[in-house]
mmCIF file of C-alpha atoms in Angstrom:
data_model
loop_
_atom_site.group_PDB
_atom_site.id
_atom_site.type_symbol
_atom_site.label_atom_id
_atom_site.label_comp_id
_atom_site.label_asym_id
_atom_site.label_seq_id
_atom_site.Cartn_x
_atom_site.Cartn_y
_atom_site.Cartn_z
ATOM 1 C CA MET A 261 10.116 9.257 -7.753
ATOM 2 C CA LYS A 262 6.806 11.069 -7.941
ATOM 3 C CA ARG A 263 4.322 10.095 -10.643
ATOM 4 C CA ASN A 264 1.975 12.762 -11.969
ATOM 5 C CA VAL A 265 -0.925 10.403 -12.573
ATOM 6 C CA SER A 266 -4.015 9.518 -10.617
ATOM 7 C CA LEU A 267 -4.357 6.197 -8.769
ATOM 8 C CA ALA A 268 -7.397 5.446 -10.900
ATOM 9 C CA GLU A 269 -5.173 5.413 -14.010
ATOM 10 C CA ILE A 270 -2.560 2.973 -12.739
ATOM 11 C CA SER A 271 -4.109 0.876 -9.934
ATOM 12 C CA ASP A 272 -7.104 -1.307 -9.098
ATOM 13 C CA GLY A 273 -8.479 1.606 -7.089
ATOM 14 C CA ARG A 274 -7.668 0.155 -3.693
ATOM 15 C CA LEU A 275 -5.112 1.014 -1.024
ATOM 16 C CA TYR A 276 -3.599 -1.797 1.023
ATOM 17 C CA ARG A 277 -1.857 -2.209 4.370
ATOM 18 C CA SER A 278 0.695 -4.818 5.370
ATOM 19 C CA ASN A 279 -1.814 -7.395 6.546
ATOM 20 C CA ASP A 280 -4.115 -7.088 3.521
ATOM 21 C CA MET A 281 -4.253 -9.617 0.738
ATOM 22 C CA VAL A 282 -3.382 -8.399 -2.765
ATOM 23 C CA LYS A 283 -3.294 -10.097 -6.153
ATOM 24 C CA ALA A 284 0.484 -9.715 -6.681
ATOM 25 C CA ASP A 285 1.961 -13.242 -6.508
ATOM 26 C CA CYS A 286 3.343 -14.163 -9.943
ATOM 27 C CA HIS A 287 4.512 -17.643 -8.857
ATOM 28 C CA GLY A 288 8.236 -17.089 -9.218
ATOM 29 C CA CYS A 289 7.912 -15.301 -12.571
ATOM 30 C CA ARG A 290 8.397 -18.594 -14.524
ATOM 31 C CA GLY A 291 11.040 -17.375 -16.923
ATOM 32 C CA CYS A 292 9.782 -13.807 -17.180
ATOM 33 C CA PHE A 293 12.141 -10.954 -16.276
ATOM 34 C CA LYS A 294 10.416 -8.070 -18.003
ATOM 35 C CA CYS A 295 10.492 -5.981 -14.827
ATOM 36 C CA CYS A 296 14.304 -6.323 -14.748
ATOM 37 C CA THR A 297 14.837 -4.760 -18.198
ATOM 38 C CA GLY A 298 14.205 -1.356 -19.684
ATOM 39 C CA MET A 299 13.593 0.283 -16.332
ATOM 40 C CA GLY A 300 15.783 3.295 -16.989
ATOM 41 C CA ASN A 301 16.774 5.006 -13.747
ATOM 42 C CA SER A 302 13.621 3.992 -11.864
ATOM 43 C CA VAL A 303 15.193 1.413 -9.510
ATOM 44 C CA ILE A 304 16.191 4.104 -7.017
ATOM 45 C CA LEU A 305 18.174 3.053 -3.993
ATOM 46 C CA ASP A 306 17.424 4.344 -0.519
ATOM 47 C CA PRO A 307 19.907 4.114 2.405
ATOM 48 C CA TRP A 308 18.383 0.821 3.600
ATOM 49 C CA ASP A 309 18.944 -0.714 0.148
ATOM 50 C CA VAL A 310 22.599 0.374 0.214
ATOM 51 C CA TYR A 311 23.056 -1.091 3.697
ATOM 52 C CA ARG A 312 21.509 -4.391 2.643
ATOM 53 C CA LEU A 313 23.597 -4.633 -0.536
ATOM 54 C CA GLN A 314 26.696 -3.884 1.509
ATOM 55 C CA GLN A 315 25.716 -6.747 3.862
ATOM 56 C CA GLY A 316 24.843 -9.176 1.085
ATOM 57 C CA ILE A 317 27.504 -8.653 -1.551
ATOM 58 C CA GLY A 318 30.114 -6.724 0.409
ATOM 59 C CA LYS A 319 29.981 -3.596 -1.761
ATOM 60 C CA GLY A 320 29.051 -0.115 -0.698
ATOM 61 C CA LEU A 321 27.779 2.544 -3.090
ATOM 62 C CA PRO A 322 31.253 3.884 -3.975
ATOM 63 C CA GLN A 323 32.241 0.459 -5.290
ATOM 64 C CA LEU A 324 28.895 -0.075 -7.046
ATOM 65 C CA LEU A 325 29.373 3.227 -8.799
ATOM 66 C CA SER A 326 32.987 2.542 -9.789
ATOM 67 C CA GLU A 327 32.036 -0.880 -11.189
ATOM 68 C CA GLY A 328 29.119 0.496 -13.201
ATOM 69 C CA ALA A 329 26.469 -1.388 -11.261
ATOM 70 C CA ALA A 330 24.890 1.856 -10.031
ATOM 71 C CA GLU A 331 24.684 5.419 -11.317
ATOM 72 C CA LEU A 332 23.576 8.831 -10.081
ATOM 73 C CA ASN A 333 20.639 10.750 -11.493
ATOM 74 C CA VAL A 334 18.606 13.790 -10.504
ATOM 75 C CA VAL A 335 15.127 12.870 -9.262
ATOM 76 C CA ASP A 336 12.769 15.783 -8.513
ATOM 77 C CA GLY A 337 15.793 18.025 -7.957
ATOM 78 C CA VAL A 338 17.637 15.589 -5.683
ATOM 79 C CA ILE A 339 20.679 13.513 -6.642
ATOM 80 C CA LEU A 340 19.936 9.839 -5.933
ATOM 81 C CA PRO A 341 21.537 6.544 -6.897
ATOM 82 C CA ASN A 342 19.827 3.829 -8.907
ATOM 83 C CA LEU A 343 20.724 0.391 -10.262
ATOM 84 C CA LYS A 344 21.995 0.566 -13.813
ATOM 85 C CA MET A 345 20.422 -1.041 -16.853
ATOM 86 C CA ALA A 346 23.153 -2.309 -19.185
ATOM 87 C CA GLY A 347 23.589 -3.260 -22.840
ATOM 88 C CA ARG A 348 21.262 -2.942 -25.808
ATOM 89 C CA ALA A 349 18.638 -4.990 -23.968
ATOM 90 C CA GLU A 350 18.872 -2.633 -20.958
ATOM 91 C CA ARG A 351 19.060 -5.466 -18.461
ATOM 92 C CA CYS A 352 19.614 -4.899 -14.755
ATOM 93 C CA VAL A 353 23.297 -5.502 -14.083
ATOM 94 C CA PHE A 354 22.357 -8.063 -11.427
ATOM 95 C CA LEU A 355 20.242 -10.196 -13.807
ATOM 96 C CA ASN A 356 22.143 -13.439 -14.532
ATOM 97 C CA LYS A 357 22.285 -15.374 -17.787
ATOM 98 C CA GLU A 358 19.285 -17.451 -16.774
ATOM 99 C CA GLY A 359 17.219 -14.305 -16.332
ATOM 100 C CA ARG A 360 17.152 -14.585 -12.546
ATOM 101 C CA CYS A 361 18.086 -12.003 -9.930
ATOM 102 C CA SER A 362 21.557 -12.710 -8.557
ATOM 103 C CA ILE A 363 20.959 -10.529 -5.473
ATOM 104 C CA HIS A 364 17.399 -11.658 -4.736
ATOM 105 C CA ASN A 365 17.866 -11.974 -0.963
ATOM 106 C CA VAL A 366 19.045 -8.341 -0.746
ATOM 107 C CA ARG A 367 17.249 -6.846 -3.716
ATOM 108 C CA PRO A 368 16.192 -3.190 -3.369
ATOM 109 C CA GLY A 369 12.870 -2.172 -1.928
ATOM 110 C CA ILE A 370 11.458 -1.111 -5.309
ATOM 111 C CA CYS A 371 12.094 -4.617 -6.622
ATOM 112 C CA ARG A 372 10.498 -6.174 -3.517
ATOM 113 C CA LEU A 373 7.416 -4.073 -4.026
ATOM 114 C CA PHE A 374 6.786 -4.806 -7.684
ATOM 115 C CA PRO A 375 4.048 -4.811 -8.932
ATOM 116 C CA LEU A 376 2.983 -2.811 -5.869
ATOM 117 C CA GLY A 377 3.752 0.864 -5.283
ATOM 118 C CA ARG A 378 3.572 3.145 -2.268
ATOM 119 C CA TYR A 379 1.058 5.970 -1.846
ATOM 120 C CA TYR A 380 2.227 8.546 0.722
ATOM 121 C CA GLU A 381 -0.286 10.681 2.593
ATOM 122 C CA ASP A 382 -0.331 12.410 6.005
ATOM 123 C CA ASN A 383 3.210 11.267 6.979
ATOM 124 C CA ASP A 384 2.333 7.649 6.313
ATOM 125 C CA PHE A 385 1.856 5.358 3.315
ATOM 126 C CA ARG A 386 -0.238 2.529 2.007
ATOM 127 C CA TYR A 387 0.311 0.266 -0.950
ATOM 128 C CA PHE A 388 -1.428 0.102 -4.315
ATOM 129 C CA LEU A 389 -1.382 -2.522 -7.057
ATOM 130 C CA GLN A 390 -0.085 -1.355 -10.426
ATOM 131 C CA ILE A 391 -2.345 -2.934 -13.041
ATOM 132 C CA ARG A 392 -0.337 -2.340 -16.220
ATOM 133 C CA GLU A 393 3.229 -3.112 -15.131
ATOM 134 C CA CYS A 394 3.387 -6.899 -14.723
ATOM 135 C CA PRO A 395 2.352 -9.142 -17.626
ATOM 136 C CA ALA A 396 2.117 -12.310 -15.532
ATOM 137 C CA PRO A 397 -1.294 -13.990 -15.995
ATOM 138 C CA ASN A 398 -3.392 -15.472 -13.196
ATOM 139 C CA ARG A 399 -1.590 -13.863 -10.280
ATOM 140 C CA SER A 400 -2.622 -15.155 -6.859
ATOM 141 C CA LYS A 401 -3.477 -13.282 -3.687
ATOM 142 C CA VAL A 402 -0.734 -12.925 -1.122
ATOM 143 C CA LYS A 403 -0.393 -10.925 2.089
ATOM 144 C CA VAL A 404 1.394 -7.658 1.399
ATOM 145 C CA ALA A 405 3.906 -8.214 4.223
ATOM 146 C CA LYS A 406 4.794 -11.671 2.899
ATOM 147 C CA TRP A 407 5.194 -10.369 -0.628
ATOM 148 C CA ILE A 408 7.508 -7.555 0.389
ATOM 149 C CA ASP A 409 9.554 -9.944 2.533
ATOM 150 C CA THR A 410 11.487 -7.288 4.432
ATOM 151 C CA PRO A 411 12.953 -7.924 7.917
ATOM 152 C CA ASP A 412 11.462 -5.942 10.808
ATOM 153 C CA GLN A 413 8.756 -4.323 8.699
ATOM 154 C CA ASN A 414 7.454 -2.004 11.410
ATOM 155 C CA ARG A 415 10.820 -0.321 11.801
ATOM 156 C CA ASN A 416 11.295 -0.343 8.052
ATOM 157 C CA HIS A 417 7.899 1.355 7.637
ATOM 158 C CA ASP A 418 8.955 4.098 10.060
ATOM 159 C CA PHE A 419 12.261 4.526 8.237
ATOM 160 C CA LEU A 420 10.511 4.856 4.855
ATOM 161 C CA CYS A 421 8.212 7.571 6.248
ATOM 162 C CA ARG A 422 11.216 9.395 7.763
ATOM 163 C CA TRP A 423 13.231 9.121 4.544
ATOM 164 C CA HIS A 424 10.244 10.251 2.436
ATOM 165 C CA GLY A 425 9.871 13.296 4.695
ATOM 166 C CA LEU A 426 13.543 14.177 4.321
ATOM 167 C CA LEU A 427 13.356 13.893 0.543
ATOM 168 C CA ASN A 428 10.210 16.053 0.455
ATOM 169 C CA ARG A 429 11.914 18.798 2.447
ATOM 170 C CA MET A 430 14.959 18.616 0.186
ATOM 171 C CA GLU A 431 12.755 18.935 -2.883
ATOM 172 C CA GLU A 432 10.971 21.946 -1.408
ATOM 173 C CA ILE A 433 14.285 23.684 -0.618
ATOM 174 C CA VAL A 434 15.828 23.153 -4.063
ATOM 175 C CA ALA A 435 12.664 23.668 -6.109
ATOM 176 C CA GLY A 436 13.270 26.357 -8.723
ATOM 177 C CA GLN A 437 16.871 26.839 -7.690
ATOM 178 C CA GLU A 438 18.448 23.475 -8.539
ATOM 179 C CA ASP A 439 21.603 25.202 -9.850
ATOM 180 C CA SER A 440 22.119 27.346 -6.783
ATOM 181 C CA GLU A 441 25.113 26.850 -4.483
ATOM 182 C CA GLN A 442 22.783 25.910 -1.587
ATOM 183 C CA ALA A 443 21.099 23.181 -3.648
ATOM 184 C CA LYS A 444 24.466 21.802 -4.787
ATOM 185 C CA GLN A 445 25.872 21.723 -1.265
ATOM 186 C CA LEU A 446 22.731 20.050 0.172
ATOM 187 C CA ASN A 447 22.759 17.452 -2.576
ATOM 188 C CA LEU A 448 26.436 16.695 -2.043
ATOM 189 C CA ALA A 449 25.902 16.463 1.706
ATOM 190 C CA MET A 450 22.907 14.169 1.379
ATOM 191 C CA LEU A 451 24.804 11.910 -1.022
ATOM 192 C CA GLN A 452 27.825 11.748 1.230
ATOM 193 C CA ILE A 453 26.015 11.286 4.557
ATOM 194 C CA PHE A 454 23.392 8.746 3.551
ATOM 195 C CA TYR A 455 25.089 6.910 0.699
ATOM 196 C CA MET A 456 28.833 7.276 0.313
ATOM 197 C CA GLU A 457 29.804 6.868 3.947
ATOM 198 C CA ILE A 458 30.052 3.139 4.553
ATOM 199 C CA TYR A 459 27.520 1.649 7.023
ATOM 200 C CA GLU A 460 28.585 -0.653 9.842
ATOM 201 C CA THR A 461 26.864 -3.847 8.687
ATOM 202 C CA GLU A 462 27.145 -5.554 12.070
ATOM 203 C CA ALA A 463 25.385 -2.638 13.757
ATOM 204 C CA ASP A 464 21.710 -1.678 13.670
ATOM 205 C CA PHE A 465 20.884 0.191 10.470
ATOM 206 C CA TYR A 466 18.012 2.231 11.836
ATOM 207 C CA GLU A 467 20.105 3.710 14.655
ATOM 208 C CA GLN A 468 22.836 4.627 12.189
ATOM 209 C CA PHE A 469 20.332 6.183 9.823
ATOM 210 C CA GLU A 470 18.650 8.276 12.501
ATOM 211 C CA LYS A 471 21.974 9.587 13.731
ATOM 212 C CA ARG A 472 22.844 10.610 10.165
ATOM 213 C CA ALA A 473 19.390 12.103 9.598
ATOM 214 C CA VAL A 474 19.594 14.288 12.689
ATOM 215 C CA GLY A 475 23.065 15.481 11.709
ATOM 216 C CA PHE A 476 21.961 16.263 8.180
ATOM 217 C CA GLU A 477 18.868 18.193 9.353
ATOM 218 C CA THR A 478 20.949 20.257 11.720
ATOM 219 C CA MET A 479 23.585 20.998 9.123
ATOM 220 C CA GLY A 480 21.122 21.843 6.396
ATOM 221 C CA GLY A 481 18.661 23.792 8.528
ATOM 222 C CA MET A 482 15.912 21.297 7.647
ATOM 223 C CA GLY A 483 14.634 20.511 11.139
#
């Protein structure tokens, strides 16, 4: 999800890499779960998130959608899934009664990042610290890689760049013609290929993703 604001407005003015130290550690949140409520459709799932959720809780996106744990929304002209906020309090559906994340080990990438964000530039990205999003006082410095806590971060980094590139090309194709037949067919194809088709959780995700990406590019003329 693109944000039409400058980094100066929302960050500490620095860009970080994986081995940099950043003041993001909120010491286990200590009873706070503000970032798990009222988030609207902003907890967008990418294919890696869906694969990890399927591994961790045994549910693919079709089941998450049917159970009301996820929903589909249009983001910059592209149909993407996100975790659903439920009830009057708009709580994440995976937040338990104690205000803790029930899927913490396989939580989506956006949740792992918080309160960091990604800044994409020149087919790569760095991280920035959002200064107005987390109310936790006295946060400590922590290495970015440790905070994100994602397996095989080098391959994950490459995947994120590849996925971001695919989304950008999709957005360029559908821009201004979101209701056209081409846009509808591309959106349905992307949703089916990267999300609705169940991943083989015992097999390598990145190889599965790349095979799907190449097929999608060929089919959609996006190469």
